[in-house]
Structures are given as structure tokens and as C-alpha cells.
Backbone as ProteinMPNN parsed JSONL, in Angstrom:
{"seq_chain_A": "AHAALIARYGADWFRAAGTAAFPGTALMSVGGAVRRPGVYEAALGTTLASLLQRAGGPAEAPAAVLAGGYFGGWLPLPAAQHIPLSDEALRPAGASLGPGVLVLLP", "coords_chain_A": {"N_chain_A": [[95.749, 101.171, 99.23], [93.185, 101.927, 98.813], [93.236, 104.419, 97.348], [92.952, 104.326, 94.505], [90.459, 103.264, 94.123], [88.862, 105.269, 95.448], [89.48, 107.516, 93.872], [88.201, 106.807, 91.515], [85.419, 106.145, 92.34], [84.693, 108.123, 94.212], [84.709, 110.293, 97.202], [82.538, 110.138, 98.686], [81.566, 107.658, 98.204], [83.449, 105.99, 99.471], [83.172, 106.913, 102.237], [80.682, 105.911, 102.8], [80.876, 103.475, 103.914], [81.574, 102.096, 107.104], [81.416, 104.014, 110.138], [79.714, 107.207, 110.958], [81.364, 108.685, 112.521], [83.851, 107.451, 112.141], [84.556, 107.002, 109.235], [84.833, 104.749, 106.32], [86.902, 101.916, 105.16], [89.217, 99.287, 106.223], [92.017, 97.321, 105.499], [92.727, 94.476, 107.231], [95.012, 92.44, 108.831], [94.632, 89.495, 110.351], [95.687, 87.506, 112.922], [97.328, 84.902, 114.89], [95.819, 83.364, 117.765], [93.446, 82.568, 116.382], [90.661, 81.139, 114.67], [90.474, 81.258, 111.863], [92.854, 82.617, 110.461], [93.816, 85.479, 108.516], [93.445, 88.055, 105.89], [91.173, 90.559, 106.251], [88.635, 92.804, 105.089], [87.609, 95.442, 106.871], [84.979, 97.483, 108.191], [85.542, 100.733, 109.432], [85.258, 101.736, 112.671], [83.612, 99.455, 113.602], [83.686, 96.963, 116.077], [86.518, 95.446, 117.875], [85.92, 92.862, 118.671], [84.057, 92.137, 116.745], [85.571, 91.938, 114.479], [87.19, 89.867, 115.088], [85.507, 87.756, 115.382], [84.691, 87.449, 112.733], [87.023, 86.292, 111.948], [86.662, 83.787, 112.818], [86.686, 83.625, 115.494], [88.247, 83.159, 118.771], [90.743, 80.571, 119.039], [91.67, 79.619, 121.303], [91.174, 80.4, 124.735], [91.288, 83.679, 124.939], [93.881, 86.139, 125.905], [94.99, 88.592, 125.393], [95.251, 91.138, 122.892], [97.255, 92.204, 120.212], [97.205, 95.162, 118.802], [97.793, 96.864, 115.849], [100.295, 95.909, 115.081], [103.787, 95.508, 115.751], [104.479, 98.108, 116.426], [102.267, 98.999, 117.662], [100.137, 98.27, 120.298], [99.64, 96.102, 123.183], [96.538, 94.916, 124.128], [94.477, 94.224, 126.903], [92.123, 91.386, 127.07], [88.855, 90.496, 128.092], [88.319, 93.193, 127.95], [89.011, 95.072, 125.961], [87.519, 94.29, 123.63], [85.281, 95.758, 122.79], [86.184, 98.186, 121.747], [86.106, 100.414, 119.022], [87.195, 99.934, 115.762], [89.629, 102.194, 114.893], [92.064, 104.646, 114.673], [91.677, 106.801, 116.43], [90.033, 105.836, 118.544], [91.502, 103.683, 119.483], [93.83, 104.819, 120.364], [93.642, 105.988, 123.152], [93.889, 103.681, 124.415], [96.556, 103.048, 124.127], [97.253, 101.93, 121.75], [97.15, 101.398, 118.176], [95.819, 101.499, 114.678], [97.852, 101.163, 112.868], [99.811, 99.225, 110.768], [97.66, 97.76, 110.129], [97.213, 95.302, 111.558], [96.148, 92.723, 113.537], [96.786, 90.578, 116.283], [95.982, 87.767, 118.132], [96.419, 86.795, 121.363], [96.735, 83.846, 123.225]], "CA_chain_A": [[94.81, 100.296, 98.431], [91.901, 102.617, 98.608], [93.3, 105.62, 96.542], [92.479, 104.204, 93.178], [88.881, 103.22, 94.188], [88.388, 106.696, 95.894], [89.597, 108.361, 92.675], [87.174, 106.286, 90.632], [84.054, 106.311, 92.757], [84.501, 109.358, 94.971], [85.005, 110.123, 98.584], [81.202, 109.751, 99.357], [81.349, 106.116, 98.209], [84.28, 105.321, 100.519], [82.712, 107.316, 103.507], [79.468, 105.296, 102.913], [81.24, 102.376, 104.685], [81.971, 102.481, 108.374], [80.437, 105.009, 110.77], [79.835, 108.683, 110.794], [82.588, 109.185, 113.399], [85.029, 106.782, 111.507], [84.279, 106.528, 107.939], [85.719, 103.927, 105.336], [87.275, 100.691, 105.583], [90.728, 99.122, 106.415], [92.345, 95.8, 105.402], [93.3, 93.979, 108.476], [95.635, 91.045, 108.941], [94.223, 88.896, 111.63], [96.371, 86.273, 113.166], [97.493, 84.412, 116.172], [95.068, 82.279, 118.167], [92.119, 82.708, 115.787], [90.382, 79.95, 113.841], [90.663, 81.457, 110.409], [93.781, 83.73, 110.293], [93.769, 85.917, 107.195], [93.187, 89.441, 105.611], [89.73, 90.877, 106.266], [88.253, 94.191, 105.024], [86.616, 95.81, 107.972], [84.469, 98.902, 108.175], [85.988, 101.463, 110.586], [84.246, 101.874, 113.71], [83.179, 98.157, 114.033], [84.504, 96.633, 117.148], [87.535, 94.374, 117.732], [85.258, 91.599, 118.781], [83.318, 91.787, 115.524], [86.374, 91.586, 113.463], [87.757, 88.672, 115.67], [84.41, 86.862, 115.061], [84.907, 87.233, 111.309], [88.313, 85.413, 111.649], [86.306, 82.501, 113.391], [86.774, 83.65, 116.939], [89.423, 82.59, 119.378], [90.937, 79.219, 118.903], [91.837, 79.304, 122.686], [90.758, 81.454, 125.585], [92.232, 84.828, 124.763], [94.385, 86.97, 127.165], [95.27, 89.979, 124.887], [95.286, 91.217, 121.435], [98.194, 93.14, 119.707], [96.651, 95.928, 117.779], [98.669, 97.82, 115.227], [101.54, 95.371, 114.86], [104.762, 95.804, 116.842], [104.532, 99.479, 116.857], [100.924, 99.239, 118.235], [100.134, 97.988, 121.726], [98.857, 95.041, 123.693], [95.391, 95.362, 124.802], [93.861, 93.032, 127.627], [90.844, 91.025, 126.687], [87.982, 90.859, 127.114], [87.913, 94.591, 128.055], [89.194, 95.693, 124.675], [86.712, 93.813, 122.566], [84.271, 96.82, 122.382], [86.826, 99.299, 121.275], [86.018, 100.469, 117.675], [88.429, 99.96, 115.08], [89.951, 103.458, 114.441], [93.22, 105.178, 115.555], [91.262, 107.671, 117.574], [89.483, 105.046, 119.604], [92.567, 102.818, 119.929], [94.808, 105.715, 120.972], [93.598, 106.091, 124.576], [94.233, 102.434, 125.137], [97.75, 102.805, 123.954], [97.321, 101.172, 120.45], [96.719, 102.033, 116.762], [95.661, 100.559, 113.573], [99.126, 100.944, 112.419], [99.681, 98.667, 109.288], [96.391, 96.972, 110.054], [97.635, 93.884, 112.142], [95.722, 92.294, 114.961], [97.308, 89.214, 116.712], [95.307, 87.342, 119.226], [97.337, 86.132, 122.279], [96.017, 83.025, 124.116]], "C_chain_A": [[93.489, 100.976, 98.075], [91.987, 103.915, 97.683], [92.698, 105.538, 95.085], [90.795, 104.131, 93.117], [88.345, 104.509, 94.682], [88.397, 107.622, 94.547], [88.453, 107.998, 91.664], [85.749, 106.568, 91.002], [83.794, 107.581, 93.722], [84.603, 109.26, 96.395], [83.657, 109.774, 99.358], [81.139, 108.265, 99.242], [82.21, 105.483, 99.284], [83.667, 105.697, 101.872], [81.295, 106.549, 103.774], [79.581, 103.985, 103.912], [81.776, 102.89, 106.102], [80.971, 103.246, 109.172], [80.545, 106.382, 110.546], [81.052, 109.237, 111.377], [83.859, 108.57, 112.756], [84.562, 106.074, 110.165], [85.236, 105.688, 107.134], [86.095, 102.64, 105.945], [88.913, 100.41, 105.713], [90.941, 97.624, 106.145], [93.128, 95.461, 106.621], [93.84, 92.574, 108.496], [95.349, 90.57, 110.236], [94.935, 87.604, 111.883], [96.529, 85.743, 114.656], [96.412, 83.34, 116.52], [93.587, 82.531, 117.736], [91.895, 81.435, 114.972], [90.681, 79.998, 112.411], [91.553, 82.75, 110.215], [93.687, 84.268, 108.693], [93.692, 87.475, 107.129], [91.713, 89.644, 105.457], [89.717, 92.474, 106.01], [87.315, 94.478, 106.067], [86.216, 97.29, 107.955], [84.978, 99.554, 109.536], [84.905, 101.74, 111.538], [83.571, 100.628, 114.211], [84.055, 97.79, 115.232], [85.513, 95.558, 116.873], [86.869, 92.974, 117.732], [84.497, 91.202, 117.447], [84.35, 91.261, 114.503], [87.021, 90.125, 113.832], [86.761, 87.456, 115.332], [84.448, 86.542, 113.622], [85.981, 86.254, 110.969], [87.978, 84.011, 112.486], [86.309, 82.445, 114.891], [87.95, 83.014, 117.488], [89.5, 81.067, 119.248], [91.152, 78.692, 120.347], [91.275, 80.455, 123.619], [91.788, 82.694, 125.457], [92.6, 85.699, 126.016], [94.505, 88.446, 126.639], [95.227, 89.994, 123.376], [96.326, 92.395, 121.137], [97.591, 93.898, 118.618], [97.704, 96.909, 117.085], [100.055, 97.235, 114.906], [102.582, 95.749, 116.04], [104.988, 97.18, 117.266], [103.148, 99.999, 117.52], [101.076, 99.036, 119.832], [99.23, 96.667, 122.056], [97.692, 95.445, 124.557], [94.766, 94.04, 125.467], [92.495, 92.685, 127.118], [90.135, 90.364, 128.007], [87.609, 92.375, 127.108], [88.112, 95.385, 126.746], [88.256, 95.283, 123.614], [85.742, 94.778, 121.968], [84.946, 98.076, 121.938], [86.571, 99.263, 119.701], [87.293, 100.473, 117.077], [88.648, 101.322, 114.429], [91.156, 103.88, 115.327], [92.7, 106.042, 116.711], [90.744, 106.949, 118.756], [90.569, 104.169, 120.137], [93.63, 103.546, 120.855], [94.785, 105.774, 122.483], [94.075, 104.819, 125.256], [95.587, 102.138, 124.857], [98.134, 101.938, 122.748], [97.004, 101.975, 119.283], [96.378, 101.117, 115.823], [96.915, 100.253, 112.962], [99.12, 100.437, 111.038], [98.511, 97.738, 109.201], [96.6, 95.503, 110.449], [96.817, 93.733, 113.555], [96.112, 90.825, 115.166], [96.674, 88.972, 118.032], [96.174, 86.432, 119.98], [96.529, 85.106, 123.203], [96.353, 83.153, 125.572]], "O_chain_A": [[92.8, 100.593, 97.129], [90.948, 104.441, 97.287], [92.081, 106.464, 94.559], [90.057, 104.731, 92.336], [87.238, 104.81, 94.238], [87.446, 108.34, 94.234], [87.852, 108.886, 91.06], [84.96, 107.107, 90.226], [82.637, 107.951, 93.921], [84.588, 108.125, 96.87], [83.658, 109.225, 100.46], [80.66, 107.633, 100.184], [81.774, 104.544, 99.949], [83.629, 104.786, 102.7], [80.815, 106.584, 104.908], [78.633, 103.538, 104.558], [82.342, 103.978, 106.206], [79.772, 103.143, 108.913], [81.522, 106.768, 109.905], [81.699, 110.131, 110.83], [84.907, 109.208, 112.857], [84.267, 104.885, 110.044], [86.438, 105.916, 107.265], [85.699, 102.291, 107.057], [89.741, 101.239, 105.337], [90.124, 96.787, 106.529], [94.098, 96.134, 106.97], [93.121, 91.624, 108.189], [95.779, 91.178, 111.216], [94.788, 86.669, 111.096], [95.814, 86.217, 115.539], [96.111, 82.495, 115.677], [92.671, 82.677, 118.545], [92.851, 80.739, 114.629], [91.072, 79.015, 111.781], [91.045, 83.812, 109.854], [93.499, 83.472, 107.773], [93.848, 88.143, 108.152], [91.065, 88.991, 104.639], [90.507, 93.267, 106.522], [86.28, 93.819, 106.17], [87.029, 98.186, 107.731], [84.839, 98.966, 110.608], [83.749, 101.953, 111.171], [82.943, 100.734, 115.264], [85.15, 98.344, 115.336], [85.457, 94.851, 115.866], [87.193, 92.083, 116.947], [84.359, 90.018, 117.14], [84.09, 90.307, 113.77], [87.322, 89.332, 112.94], [87.185, 86.335, 115.05], [84.24, 85.377, 113.284], [85.951, 85.524, 109.978], [88.883, 83.229, 112.782], [85.998, 81.424, 115.505], [88.66, 82.34, 116.742], [88.492, 80.365, 119.332], [90.881, 77.525, 120.63], [90.926, 81.487, 123.045], [92.953, 82.627, 125.849], [91.828, 85.935, 126.945], [94.167, 89.396, 127.345], [95.175, 88.96, 122.711], [96.244, 93.448, 121.769], [97.447, 93.344, 117.528], [98.389, 97.668, 117.771], [100.933, 97.992, 114.491], [102.21, 96.227, 117.112], [105.594, 97.449, 118.304], [102.954, 101.17, 117.846], [101.974, 99.551, 120.498], [98.307, 96.272, 121.344], [97.812, 96.178, 125.539], [94.561, 93.005, 124.833], [91.742, 93.588, 126.755], [90.808, 89.779, 128.856], [86.716, 92.793, 126.371], [87.359, 96.329, 126.509], [88.222, 96.017, 122.627], [85.395, 94.672, 120.792], [84.221, 99.053, 121.753], [86.788, 98.213, 119.095], [88.316, 100.883, 117.625], [87.931, 101.633, 113.478], [91.255, 103.539, 116.505], [93.231, 106.004, 117.822], [90.974, 107.378, 119.887], [90.508, 103.921, 121.342], [94.17, 103.039, 121.838], [95.847, 105.619, 123.087], [94.556, 104.798, 126.388], [95.989, 101.043, 125.251], [99.189, 101.304, 122.728], [96.62, 103.14, 119.396], [96.596, 99.929, 116.057], [97.092, 99.115, 112.527], [98.527, 101.063, 110.16], [98.405, 96.981, 108.236], [96.195, 94.591, 109.728], [96.889, 94.539, 114.482], [95.811, 89.96, 114.344], [96.766, 89.787, 118.949], [96.652, 85.429, 119.45], [95.66, 85.587, 123.93], [95.763, 82.464, 126.405]]}, "name": "protein", "num_of_chains": 1, "seq": "AHAALIARYGADWFRAAGTAAFPGTALMSVGGAVRRPGVYEAALGTTLASLLQRAGGPAEAPAAVLAGGYFGGWLPLPAAQHIPLSDEALRPAGASLGPGVLVLLP"}
């Protein structure tokens, strides 16, 4: 989804979003026990908690989040809330961004 925009505006434009360590953005499908499930564009390097809040926050007390879809991993909450959105940050926790799926489990 980003290739055409990067070709048009350049890599510096894309890298302006996110953090120095994790530049750019990702489209994330957020579902499960959140108040506003949907697709959100998130700057890489922001936390899982930040993205979950954009989706309205938990609809019920959360137990875990599936990060990266079914080939990702289940992360216990609230410990995982402060992990930055990036493959490098999620990998030590046993997860990845994968196809950009986050599913909150009550």
C-alpha cells in the first residue's frame, strides 16, 4: 500500500512518520474485544496501548492480544501494552506485525 506513495513522495516523506528507530507507518486491522474494530494507520514505534486506545479501548477487561495474526503470537496484557509496533520490538516477545492484525482477547 505504501509503494506508490513512496515512489511519488520519496523515502524521506515516508520516514518522517514513526520513530527514528522504526520509521514509517503500517495499516493495522484491530479487532476482538475493542469498542471500535477497524483498520487504522499507525506510526511504527508507537505502543500497542496507543493503537488499542485509537480503537476505543477494550470493551472488556483484556487478558491478551494476538499480534501479527495467526502466525504471530499471543501477548499477555497489560505487560505487552508498552511494546512498540515493530517487528524488531515484537520479536523478543514471540510475535510480529505479520499482516498487520491485532485481536484483543477478553
